[in-house]
PDB file of C-alpha atoms and ligand atoms in Angstrom:
ATOM      1  CA  UNK E  14       0.292  -0.017  -0.063  1.00 38.00           C
ATOM      2  CA  UNK E  15       1.600   3.328  -1.066  1.00 43.00           C
ATOM      3  CA  UNK E  16       1.871   6.113   1.851  1.00 44.00           C
ATOM      4  CA  UNK E  17       1.122   9.535   0.717  1.00 49.00           C
ATOM      5  CA  UNK E  18       3.849  11.644   2.396  1.00 47.00           C
ATOM      6  CA  UNK E  19       3.225  14.770   0.598  1.00 53.00           C
ATOM      7  CA  UNK E  20       0.460  17.719   0.453  1.00 55.00           C
ATOM      8  CA  UNK E  21       0.217  17.140  -3.242  1.00 55.00           C
ATOM      9  CA  UNK E  22      -0.663  13.164  -2.280  1.00 58.00           C
ATOM     10  CA  UNK E  23      -3.277  13.717  -0.289  1.00 57.00           C
ATOM     11  CA  UNK E  24      -4.619  16.265  -2.338  1.00 56.00           C
ATOM     12  CA  UNK E  25      -4.343  13.740  -5.023  1.00 56.00           C
ATOM     13  CA  UNK E  26      -6.233  11.417  -2.709  1.00 61.00           C
ATOM     14  CA  UNK E  27      -8.944  14.195  -1.563  1.00 58.00           C
ATOM     15  CA  UNK E  28      -9.787  14.321  -5.618  1.00 56.00           C
ATOM     16  CA  UNK E  29      -9.764  10.496  -5.962  1.00 58.00           C
ATOM     17  CA  UNK E  30     -12.259  10.341  -2.880  1.00 60.00           C
ATOM     18  CA  UNK E  31     -14.324  13.330  -4.344  1.00 55.00           C
ATOM     19  CA  UNK E  32     -14.351  11.688  -7.684  1.00 51.00           C
ATOM     20  CA  UNK E  33     -15.405   7.912  -6.172  1.00 57.00           C
ATOM     21  CA  UNK E  34     -18.198   9.818  -3.857  1.00 46.00           C
ATOM     22  CA  UNK E  35     -19.827  11.507  -6.950  1.00 41.00           C
ATOM     23  CA  UNK E  36     -19.476   8.085  -8.984  1.00 49.00           C
ATOM     24  CA  UNK E  37     -21.487   6.503  -5.986  1.00 45.00           C
ATOM     25  CA  UNK E  38     -23.902   9.337  -6.177  1.00 39.00           C
ATOM     26  CA  UNK E  39     -24.657   8.470  -9.729  1.00 39.00           C
ATOM     27  CA  UNK E  40     -22.717  10.804 -11.902  1.00 44.00           C
ATOM     28  CA  UNK E  41     -21.390   9.213 -14.842  1.00 46.00           C
ATOM     29  CA  UNK E  42     -19.128  12.547 -16.187  1.00 45.00           C
ATOM     30  CA  UNK E  43     -17.658  15.620 -14.840  1.00 43.00           C
ATOM     31  CA  UNK E  44     -19.219  19.490 -16.388  1.00 39.00           C
ATOM     32  CA  UNK E  45     -16.279  21.619 -16.998  1.00 37.00           C
ATOM     33  CA  UNK E  46     -15.931  23.716 -13.847  1.00 38.00           C
ATOM     34  CA  UNK E  47     -15.794  27.536 -14.250  1.00 34.00           C
ATOM     35  CA  UNK E  48     -12.466  29.089 -13.762  1.00 33.00           C
ATOM     36  CA  UNK E  49     -12.475  30.531 -10.389  1.00 34.00           C
ATOM     37  CA  UNK E  50     -13.663  27.260  -9.079  1.00 36.00           C
ATOM     38  CA  UNK E  51     -10.699  25.124 -10.244  1.00 37.00           C
ATOM     39  CA  UNK E  52      -7.685  26.297  -8.220  1.00 43.00           C
ATOM     40  CA  UNK E  53      -7.346  23.587  -5.406  1.00 49.00           C
ATOM     41  CA  UNK E  54      -6.238  20.761  -6.904  1.00 44.00           C
ATOM     42  CA  UNK E  55      -5.136  21.161 -10.236  1.00 36.00           C
ATOM     43  CA  UNK E  56      -2.636  23.706  -9.558  1.00 32.00           C
ATOM     44  CA  UNK E  57      -0.630  21.688  -6.888  1.00 33.00           C
ATOM     45  CA  UNK E  58       2.492  21.134  -7.561  1.00 31.00           C
ATOM     46  CA  UNK E  59       4.335  17.881  -7.399  1.00 29.00           C
ATOM     47  CA  UNK E  60       6.000  18.276  -3.881  1.00 35.00           C
ATOM     48  CA  UNK E  61       9.266  16.390  -3.424  1.00 33.00           C
ATOM     49  CA  UNK E  62       8.824  13.138  -1.529  1.00 32.00           C
ATOM     50  CA  UNK E  63      10.529  13.470   1.925  1.00 36.00           C
ATOM     51  CA  UNK E  64      10.937  11.484   5.132  1.00 35.00           C
ATOM     52  CA  UNK E  65       8.351  11.722   7.998  1.00 39.00           C
ATOM     53  CA  UNK E  66       7.812  15.277   9.388  1.00 38.00           C
ATOM     54  CA  UNK E  67       9.799  14.644  12.431  1.00 35.00           C
ATOM     55  CA  UNK E  68      12.811  12.783  11.162  1.00 34.00           C
ATOM     56  CA  UNK E  69      15.424  14.791   9.828  1.00 36.00           C
ATOM     57  CA  UNK E  70      16.402  14.498   6.120  1.00 34.00           C
ATOM     58  CA  UNK E  71      19.655  12.288   5.694  1.00 35.00           C
ATOM     59  CA  UNK E  72      21.952  14.486   4.802  1.00 37.00           C
ATOM     60  CA  UNK E  73      25.560  14.804   5.452  1.00 38.00           C
ATOM     61  CA  UNK E  74      24.992  18.454   6.259  1.00 45.00           C
ATOM     62  CA  UNK E  75      24.063  18.188  10.052  1.00 46.00           C
ATOM     63  CA  UNK E  76      22.884  21.895  10.034  1.00 51.00           C
ATOM     64  CA  UNK E  77      20.542  21.397   7.273  1.00 56.00           C
ATOM     65  CA  UNK E  78      16.992  21.886   8.627  1.00 54.00           C
ATOM     66  CA  UNK E  79      14.701  18.563   7.951  1.00 54.00           C
ATOM     67  CA  UNK E  80      11.983  19.126   4.792  1.00 51.00           C
ATOM     68  CA  UNK E  81       8.536  19.371   6.305  1.00 55.00           C
ATOM     69  CA  UNK E  82       5.961  16.936   5.202  1.00 75.00           C
ATOM     70  CA  UNK E  83       3.522  14.722   6.552  1.00 95.00           C
ATOM     71  CA  UNK E  84      -0.390  15.999   7.378  1.00 98.00           C
ATOM     72  CA  UNK E  85       1.029  19.291   9.321  1.00 98.00           C
ATOM     73  CA  UNK E  86       2.784  20.422   6.372  1.00 98.00           C
ATOM     74  CA  UNK E  87       0.093  19.162   3.858  1.00 98.00           C
ATOM     75  CA  UNK E  88      -2.552  21.128   6.003  1.00 98.00           C
ATOM     76  CA  UNK E  89      -0.167  24.133   5.634  1.00 98.00           C
ATOM     77  CA  UNK E  90       0.049  23.917   2.139  1.00 97.00           C
ATOM     78  CA  UNK E  91      -4.091  23.904   1.754  1.00 98.00           C
ATOM     79  CA  UNK E  92      -3.950  26.992   4.411  1.00 98.00           C
ATOM     80  CA  UNK E  93      -2.064  28.935   1.938  1.00 98.00           C
ATOM     81  CA  UNK E  94      -4.247  28.467  -0.945  1.00 98.00           C
ATOM     82  CA  UNK E  95      -7.072  29.169   1.211  1.00 98.00           C
ATOM     83  CA  UNK E  96      -5.716  32.239   2.761  1.00 98.00           C
ATOM     84  CA  UNK E  97      -5.594  33.672  -1.207  1.00 98.00           C
ATOM     85  CA  UNK E  98      -9.179  32.305  -1.842  1.00 98.00           C
ATOM     86  CA  UNK E  99     -11.463  34.520  -3.849  1.00 98.00           C
ATOM     87  CA  UNK E 100     -13.981  32.159  -5.148  1.00 98.00           C
ATOM     88  CA  UNK E 101     -16.721  33.743  -3.130  1.00 98.00           C
ATOM     89  CA  UNK E 102     -16.260  37.875  -3.956  1.00 98.00           C
ATOM     90  CA  UNK E 103     -18.387  38.970  -1.118  1.00 98.00           C
ATOM     91  CA  UNK E 104     -16.621  36.873   1.387  1.00 98.00           C
ATOM     92  CA  UNK E 105     -13.308  37.580  -0.043  1.00 98.00           C
ATOM     93  CA  UNK E 106     -14.069  41.492   0.100  1.00 98.00           C
ATOM     94  CA  UNK E 107     -15.556  41.521   3.841  1.00 98.00           C
ATOM     95  CA  UNK E 108     -13.411  38.742   5.612  1.00 98.00           C
ATOM     96  CA  UNK E 109     -10.736  40.097   7.778  1.00 98.00           C
ATOM     97  CA  UNK E 110      -9.051  36.741   7.246  1.00 98.00           C
ATOM     98  CA  UNK E 111      -9.860  33.231   6.447  1.00 98.00           C
ATOM     99  CA  UNK E 112     -10.306  30.865   9.426  1.00 98.00           C
ATOM    100  CA  UNK E 113      -8.636  27.380   8.006  1.00 98.00           C
ATOM    101  CA  UNK E 114      -9.208  25.115  11.024  1.00 98.00           C
ATOM    102  CA  UNK E 115      -6.956  24.202  14.235  1.00 98.00           C
ATOM    103  CA  UNK E 116      -6.066  21.225  16.147  1.00 98.00           C
ATOM    104  CA  UNK E 117      -4.220  17.751  15.995  1.00 98.00           C
ATOM    105  CA  UNK E 118      -3.534  17.399  12.038  1.00 98.00           C
ATOM    106  CA  UNK E 119      -3.764  13.533  12.985  1.00 98.00           C
ATOM    107  CA  UNK E 120      -6.912  14.022  15.279  1.00 98.00           C
ATOM    108  CA  UNK E 121      -9.448  10.604  15.608  1.00 98.00           C
ATOM    109  CA  UNK E 122     -11.875  13.417  15.808  1.00 99.00           C
ATOM    110  CA  UNK E 123     -12.867  16.377  13.900  1.00 99.00           C
ATOM    111  CA  UNK E 124     -15.592  18.867  15.024  1.00 99.00           C
ATOM    112  CA  UNK E 125     -17.025  20.661  12.013  1.00 99.00           C
ATOM    113  CA  UNK E 126     -18.880  23.879  12.669  1.00 98.00           C
ATOM    114  CA  UNK E 127     -20.623  26.169  10.101  1.00 98.00           C
ATOM    115  CA  UNK E 128     -18.603  29.243   9.432  1.00 98.00           C
ATOM    116  CA  UNK E 129     -16.465  31.621  11.443  1.00 98.00           C
ATOM    117  CA  UNK E 130     -18.362  34.426  13.422  1.00 98.00           C
ATOM    118  CA  UNK E 131     -16.831  38.076  14.511  1.00 98.00           C
ATOM    119  CA  UNK E 132     -14.271  36.449  16.569  1.00 98.00           C
ATOM    120  CA  UNK E 133     -12.968  33.920  14.795  1.00 98.00           C
ATOM    121  CA  UNK E 134     -12.959  36.265  11.607  1.00 98.00           C
ATOM    122  CA  UNK E 135     -11.024  38.725  14.076  1.00 98.00           C
ATOM    123  CA  UNK E 136      -8.582  35.955  15.524  1.00 98.00           C
ATOM    124  CA  UNK E 137      -8.163  33.714  12.765  1.00 98.00           C
ATOM    125  CA  UNK E 138      -9.038  30.529  14.615  1.00 98.00           C
ATOM    126  CA  UNK E 139     -12.377  28.336  14.818  1.00 98.00           C
ATOM    127  CA  UNK E 140     -14.751  28.483  17.733  1.00 98.00           C
ATOM    128  CA  UNK E 141     -13.046  31.504  19.907  1.00 98.00           C
ATOM    129  CA  UNK E 142     -16.302  33.255  20.796  1.00 98.00           C
ATOM    130  CA  UNK E 143     -18.897  32.112  23.410  1.00 98.00           C
ATOM    131  CA  UNK E 144     -19.741  29.363  21.447  1.00 98.00           C
ATOM    132  CA  UNK E 145     -16.454  28.172  21.217  1.00 98.00           C
ATOM    133  CA  UNK E 146     -15.657  28.453  24.976  1.00 98.00           C
ATOM    134  CA  UNK E 147     -18.731  26.048  25.467  1.00 98.00           C
ATOM    135  CA  UNK E 148     -17.172  23.963  22.501  1.00 98.00           C
ATOM    136  CA  UNK E 149     -13.791  24.081  24.570  1.00 98.00           C
ATOM    137  CA  UNK E 150     -15.656  23.055  28.127  1.00 98.00           C
ATOM    138  CA  UNK E 151     -17.466  20.345  26.095  1.00 98.00           C
ATOM    139  CA  UNK E 152     -13.964  18.963  24.571  1.00 98.00           C
ATOM    140  CA  UNK E 153     -12.134  19.421  28.045  1.00 98.00           C
ATOM    141  CA  UNK E 154     -14.203  19.390  31.037  1.00 98.00           C
ATOM    142  CA  UNK E 155     -16.656  16.849  29.355  1.00 98.00           C
ATOM    143  CA  UNK E 156     -14.275  14.275  27.314  1.00 98.00           C
ATOM    144  CA  UNK E 157     -11.359  15.046  29.339  1.00 98.00           C
ATOM    145  CA  UNK E 158      -9.290  16.065  26.126  1.00 98.00           C
ATOM    146  CA  UNK E 159      -7.099  18.622  25.382  1.00 98.00           C
ATOM    147  CA  UNK E 160      -8.686  21.236  22.547  1.00 98.00           C
ATOM    148  CA  UNK E 161      -5.351  20.541  20.737  1.00 98.00           C
ATOM    149  CA  UNK E 162      -5.898  16.876  20.610  1.00 98.00           C
ATOM    150  CA  UNK E 163      -9.010  17.233  18.191  1.00 98.00           C
ATOM    151  CA  UNK E 164      -9.201  19.318  14.934  1.00 99.00           C
ATOM    152  CA  UNK E 165     -12.012  21.742  14.404  1.00 99.00           C
ATOM    153  CA  UNK E 166     -13.067  23.404  11.394  1.00 99.00           C
ATOM    154  CA  UNK E 167     -15.939  24.762   9.722  1.00 98.00           C
ATOM    155  CA  UNK E 168     -18.211  24.453   6.170  1.00 98.00           C
ATOM    156  CA  UNK E 169     -17.144  27.847   5.521  1.00 98.00           C
ATOM    157  CA  UNK E 170     -13.369  29.655   6.132  1.00 98.00           C
ATOM    158  CA  UNK E 171     -14.829  32.995   5.925  1.00 98.00           C
ATOM    159  CA  UNK E 172     -16.991  34.948   7.575  1.00 98.00           C
ATOM    160  CA  UNK E 173     -20.741  35.507   6.360  1.00 98.00           C
ATOM    161  CA  UNK E 174     -21.509  39.207   6.527  1.00 98.00           C
ATOM    162  CA  UNK E 175     -23.454  39.403   9.437  1.00 96.00           C
ATOM    163  CA  UNK E 176     -23.220  36.018  10.836  1.00 94.00           C
ATOM    164  CA  UNK E 177     -25.808  35.023   7.776  1.00 98.00           C
ATOM    165  CA  UNK E 178     -26.165  31.438   7.088  1.00 97.00           C
ATOM    166  CA  UNK E 179     -23.676  30.093   4.442  1.00 98.00           C
ATOM    167  CA  UNK E 180     -25.419  30.343   0.750  1.00 98.00           C
ATOM    168  CA  UNK E 181     -25.184  26.652  -0.819  1.00 98.00           C
ATOM    169  CA  UNK E 182     -22.527  28.336  -3.520  1.00 98.00           C
ATOM    170  CA  UNK E 183     -20.599  29.519  -0.761  1.00 98.00           C
ATOM    171  CA  UNK E 184     -20.714  26.022   0.803  1.00 98.00           C
ATOM    172  CA  UNK E 185     -20.083  24.209  -2.448  1.00 98.00           C
ATOM    173  CA  UNK E 186     -16.938  26.381  -3.378  1.00 98.00           C
ATOM    174  CA  UNK E 187     -15.139  25.615   0.215  1.00 98.00           C
ATOM    175  CA  UNK E 188     -15.981  21.900  -0.093  1.00 98.00           C
ATOM    176  CA  UNK E 189     -12.554  21.271  -1.638  1.00 98.00           C
ATOM    177  CA  UNK E 190     -11.054  22.536   1.160  1.00 98.00           C
ATOM    178  CA  UNK E 191     -12.985  20.591   3.600  1.00 98.00           C
ATOM    179  CA  UNK E 192     -12.747  17.342   1.576  1.00 98.00           C
ATOM    180  CA  UNK E 193      -8.590  17.914   1.629  1.00 98.00           C
ATOM    181  CA  UNK E 194      -8.139  18.564   5.009  1.00 98.00           C
ATOM    182  CA  UNK E 195     -10.124  15.524   5.898  1.00 98.00           C
ATOM    183  CA  UNK E 196      -8.042  13.268   3.492  1.00 98.00           C
ATOM    184  CA  UNK E 197      -4.910  14.568   4.896  1.00 98.00           C
ATOM    185  CA  UNK E 198      -6.379  13.944   8.928  1.00 98.00           C
ATOM    186  CA  UNK E 199      -7.973  10.941   8.186  1.00 98.00           C
ATOM    187  CA  UNK E 200     -10.124  11.161  11.062  1.00 98.00           C
ATOM    188  CA  UNK E 201     -12.015   8.286  12.560  1.00 98.00           C
ATOM    189  CA  UNK E 202     -14.848  10.483  13.987  1.00 99.00           C
ATOM    190  CA  UNK E 203     -16.585  13.757  12.582  1.00 99.00           C
ATOM    191  CA  UNK E 204     -19.232  15.675  15.007  1.00 99.00           C
ATOM    192  CA  UNK E 205     -21.215  17.676  13.115  1.00 99.00           C
ATOM    193  CA  UNK E 206     -22.286  20.762  15.381  1.00 98.00           C
ATOM    194  CA  UNK E 207     -25.926  21.857  14.157  1.00 98.00           C
ATOM    195  CA  UNK E 208     -27.641  21.449  11.007  1.00 98.00           C
ATOM    196  CA  UNK E 209     -25.616  23.770   8.687  1.00 98.00           C
ATOM    197  CA  UNK E 210     -22.742  21.413   9.241  1.00 98.00           C
ATOM    198  CA  UNK E 211     -24.505  18.132   9.268  1.00 98.00           C
ATOM    199  CA  UNK E 212     -26.667  19.118   6.154  1.00 98.00           C
ATOM    200  CA  UNK E 213     -23.791  20.142   4.125  1.00 98.00           C
ATOM    201  CA  UNK E 214     -21.601  17.365   4.704  1.00 98.00           C
ATOM    202  CA  UNK E 215     -23.689  14.462   4.566  1.00 98.00           C
ATOM    203  CA  UNK E 216     -26.329  16.225   2.083  1.00 98.00           C
ATOM    204  CA  UNK E 217     -29.081  15.259   4.162  1.00 95.00           C
ATOM    205  CA  UNK E 218     -32.104  17.653   4.897  1.00 97.00           C
ATOM    206  CA  UNK E 219     -33.219  15.683   8.012  1.00 98.00           C
ATOM    207  CA  UNK E 220     -33.560  17.683  11.282  1.00 98.00           C
ATOM    208  CA  UNK E 221     -30.933  17.969  13.150  1.00 98.00           C
ATOM    209  CA  UNK E 222     -32.997  17.094  15.914  1.00 98.00           C
ATOM    210  CA  UNK E 223     -34.144  13.390  13.696  1.00 98.00           C
ATOM    211  CA  UNK E 224     -29.866  13.339  12.851  1.00 98.00           C
ATOM    212  CA  UNK E 225     -28.761  13.566  16.292  1.00 98.00           C
ATOM    213  CA  UNK E 226     -27.712  11.460  18.941  1.00 97.00           C
ATOM    214  CA  UNK E 227     -26.716   8.007  16.566  1.00 98.00           C
ATOM    215  CA  UNK E 228     -24.057   7.371  14.020  1.00 98.00           C
ATOM    216  CA  UNK E 229     -24.121   8.300  10.671  1.00 98.00           C
ATOM    217  CA  UNK E 230     -21.538   7.287   8.054  1.00 98.00           C
ATOM    218  CA  UNK E 231     -19.461   9.676   5.630  1.00 98.00           C
ATOM    219  CA  UNK E 232     -17.230   7.884   3.504  1.00 97.00           C
ATOM    220  CA  UNK E 233     -16.055   5.495   6.293  1.00 98.00           C
ATOM    221  CA  UNK E 234     -15.782   8.132   9.023  1.00 98.00           C
ATOM    222  CA  UNK E 235     -18.260   7.715  11.791  1.00 98.00           C
ATOM    223  CA  UNK E 236     -20.260  11.082  12.050  1.00 98.00           C
ATOM    224  CA  UNK E 237     -22.306  11.902  15.123  1.00 98.00           C
ATOM    225  CA  UNK E 238     -24.482  14.706  14.784  1.00 98.00           C
ATOM    226  CA  UNK E 239     -25.425  17.133  17.599  1.00 98.00           C
ATOM    227  CA  UNK E 240     -26.537  20.733  18.333  1.00 98.00           C
ATOM    228  CA  UNK E 241     -24.191  23.595  17.575  1.00 98.00           C
ATOM    229  CA  UNK E 242     -22.883  25.286  20.795  1.00 98.00           C
ATOM    230  CA  UNK E 243     -24.691  28.849  19.979  1.00 98.00           C
ATOM    231  CA  UNK E 244     -28.101  26.726  19.664  1.00 98.00           C
ATOM    232  CA  UNK E 245     -27.241  25.310  23.253  1.00 98.00           C
ATOM    233  CA  UNK E 246     -26.532  28.875  24.796  1.00 98.00           C
ATOM    234  CA  UNK E 247     -29.555  30.460  23.533  1.00 98.00           C
ATOM    235  CA  UNK E 248     -31.425  27.310  24.462  1.00 98.00           C
ATOM    236  CA  UNK E 249     -29.969  26.086  27.979  1.00 98.00           C
ATOM    237  CA  UNK E 250     -32.020  22.758  27.815  1.00 98.00           C
ATOM    238  CA  UNK E 251     -30.533  21.265  25.038  1.00 98.00           C
ATOM    239  CA  UNK E 252     -26.975  20.685  26.809  1.00 98.00           C
ATOM    240  CA  UNK E 253     -28.564  17.625  28.187  1.00 98.00           C
ATOM    241  CA  UNK E 254     -29.152  15.955  24.649  1.00 98.00           C
ATOM    242  CA  UNK E 255     -25.774  17.572  23.780  1.00 98.00           C
ATOM    243  CA  UNK E 256     -23.795  15.912  26.628  1.00 98.00           C
ATOM    244  CA  UNK E 257     -25.757  12.488  25.741  1.00 98.00           C
ATOM    245  CA  UNK E 258     -24.742  12.949  22.109  1.00 98.00           C
ATOM    246  CA  UNK E 259     -20.992  13.414  23.701  1.00 98.00           C
ATOM    247  CA  UNK E 260     -21.333  10.283  25.711  1.00 98.00           C
ATOM    248  CA  UNK E 261     -22.396   8.425  22.906  1.00 98.00           C
ATOM    249  CA  UNK E 262     -19.221   9.819  20.652  1.00 98.00           C
ATOM    250  CA  UNK E 263     -16.805   8.852  24.010  1.00 98.00           C
ATOM    251  CA  UNK E 264     -18.220   5.388  24.254  1.00 98.00           C
ATOM    252  CA  UNK E 265     -17.410   4.722  20.449  1.00 98.00           C
ATOM    253  CA  UNK E 266     -14.143   6.113  20.858  1.00 98.00           C
ATOM    254  CA  UNK E 267     -13.353   4.365  24.340  1.00 98.00           C
ATOM    255  CA  UNK E 268     -13.155   7.411  26.062  1.00 97.00           C
ATOM    256  CA  UNK E 269     -13.931   7.613  30.197  1.00 93.00           C
ATOM    257  CA  UNK E 270     -16.309  10.252  31.555  1.00 84.00           C
ATOM    258  CA  UNK E 271     -13.211  12.087  33.368  1.00 87.00           C
ATOM    259  CA  UNK E 272     -13.425  12.142  37.349  1.00 78.00           C
ATOM    260  CA  UNK E 273     -14.535  15.672  38.115  1.00 64.00           C
ATOM    261  CA  UNK E 274     -12.978  15.379  41.331  1.00 55.00           C
ATOM    262  CA  UNK E 275      -9.477  13.567  40.018  1.00 48.00           C
TER     263      UNK E 275
HETATM  264  N1  LIG F  18     -19.743  28.819  15.117  1.00 89.30           N
HETATM  265  C1  LIG F  18     -19.143  28.249  14.216  1.00 89.30           C
HETATM  266  O1  LIG F  18     -19.977  27.317  13.454  1.00 89.30           O
HETATM  267  N2  LIG F  18     -17.963  28.382  13.717  1.00 89.30           N
HETATM  268  C2  LIG F  18     -17.164  28.963  14.419  1.00 89.30           C
HETATM  269  O2  LIG F  18     -16.216  28.713  14.242  1.00 89.30           O
HETATM  270  C3  LIG F  18     -17.827  29.340  15.673  1.00 89.30           C
HETATM  271  C4  LIG F  18     -18.970  29.716  15.513  1.00 89.30           C
END
């Protein structure tokens, strides 16, 4: 089995997975994409094959720096493309910066939200506002993990003005980046936060209240949907259901509920 070692390899694999999912969905040929939507995968230059991220490049010159490769470098490559993205003219002209994603490049678990808000747009990191604080509590106090153990990203990488919902065309424009991130990270689990994340990832329209609380499949990844933390802030009783969902996720991941006293 060939092991991908460069950002280009991961992107190729993301493209292959995308094509396979389109074929599985019944598509027999691809329409010619508009020029503006073609920039992620086709323009990737073949990167030199390098040893692993941490392994220094074999060299007779001891001071030479290791060539970065592996998931972190592959994500950094995509992040550069995202930072320059202008596919969605309105978002590109109103954002302060793009919000790519944050966390462990080899996380078992990816949390998928909707889109950056004002705080995320300012800081360049997902889920750092009030809803983010609640998500961090769920991860750290609820699951007993560190925020940096998981990976957090969104359907969109730009803030929609006034925090409006992402438009379908915006989600479609950003999808290739999400697919590439998932192909690089190869998580075992995705936790969709709210209906926008769930519907866009899964191509679903079932209400979130009916999707939550059980595992769904996305390309072999176990997906658990729950309510968005912002919804929980507006509707505190939903916290109980989110905790039920998170416990289902933890059980499948083999995680124990942390001892509050310890
Ligand atoms: N809400 C989201 O869905 N994502 C963020 O990054 C912040 C708030």
